[in-house]
């Protein structure tokens, strides 16, 4: 679970922060684990997100001034994301305030010294875009076989999982009953990108379907045999 946005919180002692991290029914964690008074505090200058400006910007979006001295923008995650208990894991040290080099405390982002983490044109674009800097983090998706045996109506049983091949990922199909199966793969906008009839005579055989031609993403998988239907989600990784 993720909770992210411009929270306008100045310290970890505020009631809103305590609610999110200590007392609400779904507790969140700060991936940086840096509690304290963030406002106008040089200790936290490398994680401040606002303001990119010391004076009013005549360009886009208006916004506040005052220079980089507040940590208002956060990405919080729940404990399973931190520990990897539910197939998603926060990658340590990947949390980033994009464009903050720690050298612009109470300065505008495009002032001297030159920004050391992004090119000058990017620093200028961040200045123009908003009085806030974006924050990001990286998540590892822990893949596991999808579609353990599914039994729908009259005990149609079939297993399917993804594995890595020499030229990309492979969808493996192993039926536990003989006959003809219709396989359909549908993308996120509802377009059918694969239709295939699988004939099963040998119950020990594994049918292999290359996924190398498909873009990474989440797809809908449908397998029919007569009136019986299995539907599931399929994750194709980069």
Short mmCIF file of C-alpha atoms in Angstrom, two decimals:
data_model
loop_
_atom_site.label_atom_id
_atom_site.label_comp_id
_atom_site.label_asym_id
_atom_site.label_seq_id
_atom_site.Cartn_x
_atom_site.Cartn_y
_atom_site.Cartn_z
CA UNK A 1 0.00 0.00 0.00
CA UNK A 2 1.26 3.48 -0.91
CA UNK A 3 0.28 6.93 0.36
CA UNK A 4 1.83 9.82 -1.54
CA UNK A 5 1.37 13.52 -2.15
CA UNK A 6 1.95 17.06 -0.98
CA UNK A 7 1.17 16.62 2.73
CA UNK A 8 2.31 20.07 3.94
CA UNK A 9 3.75 18.45 7.06
CA UNK A 10 6.67 20.26 8.70
CA UNK A 11 7.74 17.71 11.30
CA UNK A 12 7.23 14.15 12.48
CA UNK A 13 5.65 15.52 15.67
CA UNK A 14 2.56 16.78 13.84
CA UNK A 15 -0.74 15.02 14.48
CA UNK A 16 -1.20 14.07 10.82
CA UNK A 17 2.18 12.33 10.70
CA UNK A 18 1.53 10.48 13.95
CA UNK A 19 -1.85 9.35 12.62
CA UNK A 20 -0.31 7.99 9.42
CA UNK A 21 2.66 6.28 11.03
CA UNK A 22 1.50 5.27 14.52
CA UNK A 23 -2.23 5.28 15.18
CA UNK A 24 -4.34 4.69 12.06
CA UNK A 25 -5.66 1.25 11.11
CA UNK A 26 -3.29 1.03 8.12
CA UNK A 27 0.12 2.22 9.27
CA UNK A 28 2.66 3.70 6.88
CA UNK A 29 6.43 3.98 7.01
CA UNK A 30 8.81 6.61 5.73
CA UNK A 31 11.31 4.75 3.51
CA UNK A 32 13.97 7.30 4.48
CA UNK A 33 13.28 6.78 8.20
CA UNK A 34 14.27 10.37 8.95
CA UNK A 35 11.95 11.74 11.64
CA UNK A 36 12.46 15.24 12.95
CA UNK A 37 11.75 18.89 12.30
CA UNK A 38 12.19 19.18 8.54
CA UNK A 39 11.16 22.82 8.17
CA UNK A 40 14.06 25.25 7.65
CA UNK A 41 16.53 22.71 9.03
CA UNK A 42 19.89 22.22 7.27
CA UNK A 43 20.12 18.66 8.62
CA UNK A 44 17.44 17.69 6.10
CA UNK A 45 18.54 19.93 3.22
CA UNK A 46 19.07 16.97 0.88
CA UNK A 47 15.44 15.81 1.18
CA UNK A 48 13.62 19.15 1.02
CA UNK A 49 11.05 19.38 -1.77
CA UNK A 50 9.87 23.01 -1.60
CA UNK A 51 10.30 25.75 -2.72
CA UNK A 52 12.29 25.69 -5.93
CA UNK A 53 11.99 29.50 -6.00
CA UNK A 54 13.01 32.47 -3.90
CA UNK A 55 10.84 34.92 -5.79
CA UNK A 56 7.64 34.74 -7.79
CA UNK A 57 7.99 32.82 -11.04
CA UNK A 58 6.49 34.70 -13.98
CA UNK A 59 6.09 31.44 -15.89
CA UNK A 60 3.92 28.45 -15.15
CA UNK A 61 1.78 27.68 -12.15
CA UNK A 62 2.56 30.43 -9.63
CA UNK A 63 3.46 28.82 -6.33
CA UNK A 64 5.28 29.63 -3.12
CA UNK A 65 8.69 31.20 -2.67
CA UNK A 66 11.33 31.05 0.05
CA UNK A 67 13.84 28.62 -1.43
CA UNK A 68 14.48 24.97 -0.62
CA UNK A 69 13.66 24.57 3.07
CA UNK A 70 10.61 22.30 3.48
CA UNK A 71 9.90 18.61 3.10
CA UNK A 72 6.26 18.72 2.06
CA UNK A 73 6.12 15.87 -0.47
CA UNK A 74 6.21 12.23 0.56
CA UNK A 75 5.84 8.67 -0.62
CA UNK A 76 4.89 6.49 2.34
CA UNK A 77 4.54 2.71 2.14
CA UNK A 78 3.13 0.07 4.44
CA UNK A 79 5.18 -2.59 6.18
CA UNK A 80 4.68 -5.38 3.58
CA UNK A 81 6.30 -3.13 0.96
CA UNK A 82 9.27 -2.56 3.26
CA UNK A 83 9.64 -6.25 4.07
CA UNK A 84 8.61 -7.76 0.73
CA UNK A 85 5.84 -9.87 2.22
CA UNK A 86 3.42 -9.36 -0.67
CA UNK A 87 5.48 -9.54 -3.89
CA UNK A 88 6.51 -5.86 -3.77
CA UNK A 89 9.68 -4.67 -2.04
CA UNK A 90 11.07 -1.18 -1.62
CA UNK A 91 14.62 -1.07 -3.00
CA UNK A 92 16.82 0.40 -0.25
CA UNK A 93 18.36 3.81 -0.94
CA UNK A 94 16.20 4.33 -4.04
CA UNK A 95 14.02 7.07 -2.53
CA UNK A 96 14.94 10.33 -4.25
CA UNK A 97 13.98 13.99 -4.28
CA UNK A 98 14.59 14.62 -7.96
CA UNK A 99 16.78 17.65 -8.53
CA UNK A 100 17.78 18.26 -4.91
CA UNK A 101 21.58 18.16 -4.65
CA UNK A 102 21.69 19.38 -1.04
CA UNK A 103 23.44 22.59 -2.09
CA UNK A 104 20.42 24.87 -2.45
CA UNK A 105 19.15 25.27 1.10
CA UNK A 106 17.04 28.46 1.12
CA UNK A 107 18.06 29.05 -2.50
CA UNK A 108 16.23 28.70 -5.79
CA UNK A 109 16.97 25.51 -7.66
CA UNK A 110 18.46 27.38 -10.63
CA UNK A 111 20.78 29.59 -8.56
CA UNK A 112 24.52 29.07 -8.12
CA UNK A 113 26.14 26.72 -7.38
CA UNK A 114 25.35 24.67 -10.48
CA UNK A 115 23.11 21.72 -9.70
CA UNK A 116 25.24 18.60 -9.27
CA UNK A 117 22.57 15.93 -9.75
CA UNK A 118 20.68 17.11 -12.83
CA UNK A 119 21.76 19.11 -15.91
CA UNK A 120 21.14 22.86 -15.90
CA UNK A 121 18.25 22.57 -18.36
CA UNK A 122 16.54 20.00 -16.14
CA UNK A 123 17.01 22.18 -13.05
CA UNK A 124 15.51 25.09 -14.96
CA UNK A 125 12.57 22.94 -16.09
CA UNK A 126 11.93 21.80 -12.52
CA UNK A 127 12.01 25.46 -11.43
CA UNK A 128 9.57 26.41 -14.18
CA UNK A 129 7.28 23.44 -13.62
CA UNK A 130 6.42 23.87 -9.95
CA UNK A 131 7.48 25.24 -6.61
CA UNK A 132 7.71 21.59 -5.49
CA UNK A 133 10.20 18.92 -6.54
CA UNK A 134 8.96 15.43 -7.45
CA UNK A 135 9.91 12.46 -5.30
CA UNK A 136 10.38 8.90 -6.49
CA UNK A 137 11.33 5.45 -5.28
CA UNK A 138 12.00 2.09 -6.86
CA UNK A 139 10.05 -1.10 -6.19
CA UNK A 140 11.10 -4.66 -6.92
CA UNK A 141 8.32 -6.94 -8.14
CA UNK A 142 8.90 -10.48 -6.95
CA UNK A 143 7.49 -12.73 -9.60
CA UNK A 144 5.88 -16.02 -8.78
CA UNK A 145 4.13 -18.59 -10.94
CA UNK A 146 0.67 -17.37 -11.86
CA UNK A 147 -2.32 -19.60 -12.11
CA UNK A 148 -1.75 -22.46 -9.75
CA UNK A 149 -4.26 -25.16 -10.52
CA UNK A 150 -7.63 -23.54 -11.18
CA UNK A 151 -10.75 -25.65 -10.84
CA UNK A 152 -13.87 -24.08 -12.35
CA UNK A 153 -17.07 -26.04 -12.97
CA UNK A 154 -16.78 -29.77 -13.58
CA UNK A 155 -13.18 -29.74 -12.37
CA UNK A 156 -11.39 -28.32 -15.42
CA UNK A 157 -7.78 -28.29 -14.19
CA UNK A 158 -4.89 -26.51 -15.85
CA UNK A 159 -1.66 -24.95 -14.67
CA UNK A 160 0.16 -22.02 -16.25
CA UNK A 161 3.25 -20.05 -15.33
CA UNK A 162 5.84 -17.73 -16.83
CA UNK A 163 9.51 -18.64 -17.19
CA UNK A 164 12.53 -17.05 -18.84
CA UNK A 165 13.64 -18.33 -22.24
CA UNK A 166 16.58 -17.57 -24.51
CA UNK A 167 14.62 -14.90 -26.40
CA UNK A 168 12.33 -13.56 -23.69
CA UNK A 169 9.64 -14.87 -21.41
CA UNK A 170 7.59 -17.98 -22.06
CA UNK A 171 4.05 -18.85 -21.00
CA UNK A 172 3.95 -22.50 -19.96
CA UNK A 173 0.65 -24.40 -20.12
CA UNK A 174 0.11 -27.85 -18.62
CA UNK A 175 -3.38 -29.32 -18.78
CA UNK A 176 -4.44 -32.13 -16.52
CA UNK A 177 -7.15 -33.33 -18.88
CA UNK A 178 -7.02 -34.01 -22.61
CA UNK A 179 -8.95 -32.10 -25.25
CA UNK A 180 -9.01 -28.74 -27.03
CA UNK A 181 -8.38 -25.52 -25.14
CA UNK A 182 -8.86 -21.98 -26.48
CA UNK A 183 -6.33 -19.50 -25.09
CA UNK A 184 -6.87 -15.73 -25.40
CA UNK A 185 -4.55 -12.94 -24.25
CA UNK A 186 -6.01 -9.41 -23.93
CA UNK A 187 -4.07 -6.20 -23.29
CA UNK A 188 -4.93 -3.38 -20.88
CA UNK A 189 -7.18 -1.56 -23.37
CA UNK A 190 -9.20 -4.68 -24.20
CA UNK A 191 -7.50 -5.60 -27.47
CA UNK A 192 -7.03 -9.29 -28.22
CA UNK A 193 -3.34 -9.77 -28.95
CA UNK A 194 -3.20 -13.57 -29.02
CA UNK A 195 -5.66 -16.35 -29.77
CA UNK A 196 -4.44 -19.90 -29.85
CA UNK A 197 -6.00 -23.36 -29.83
CA UNK A 198 -4.11 -25.86 -27.74
CA UNK A 199 -4.68 -29.55 -28.38
CA UNK A 200 -3.75 -31.76 -25.44
CA UNK A 201 -3.22 -35.49 -25.86
CA UNK A 202 -0.20 -36.05 -23.64
CA UNK A 203 -0.93 -34.98 -20.06
CA UNK A 204 2.80 -34.93 -19.26
CA UNK A 205 3.60 -32.35 -21.96
CA UNK A 206 4.04 -28.64 -21.30
CA UNK A 207 2.88 -26.28 -24.05
CA UNK A 208 5.22 -23.30 -24.45
CA UNK A 209 4.13 -19.94 -25.90
CA UNK A 210 6.68 -17.18 -26.51
CA UNK A 211 5.82 -13.78 -25.04
CA UNK A 212 8.81 -11.98 -26.56
CA UNK A 213 6.67 -10.01 -29.04
CA UNK A 214 4.52 -8.43 -26.33
CA UNK A 215 5.24 -5.26 -24.36
CA UNK A 216 5.77 -5.51 -20.60
CA UNK A 217 2.58 -5.04 -18.63
CA UNK A 218 -0.44 -6.74 -17.08
CA UNK A 219 -2.65 -8.76 -19.43
CA UNK A 220 -5.90 -10.67 -19.09
CA UNK A 221 -5.60 -14.38 -19.75
CA UNK A 222 -8.64 -16.46 -20.68
CA UNK A 223 -8.70 -20.20 -21.24
CA UNK A 224 -11.87 -21.89 -22.53
CA UNK A 225 -12.83 -25.51 -22.86
CA UNK A 226 -16.42 -25.76 -23.98
CA UNK A 227 -18.54 -23.79 -21.53
CA UNK A 228 -15.88 -23.79 -18.88
CA UNK A 229 -13.74 -20.66 -18.58
CA UNK A 230 -10.68 -19.68 -16.55
CA UNK A 231 -9.81 -15.98 -16.28
CA UNK A 232 -6.70 -14.59 -14.66
CA UNK A 233 -4.13 -11.78 -14.83
CA UNK A 234 -0.73 -12.31 -16.41
CA UNK A 235 2.33 -10.14 -15.74
CA UNK A 236 4.88 -9.82 -18.54
CA UNK A 237 8.09 -8.27 -17.23
CA UNK A 238 10.71 -6.27 -19.15
#
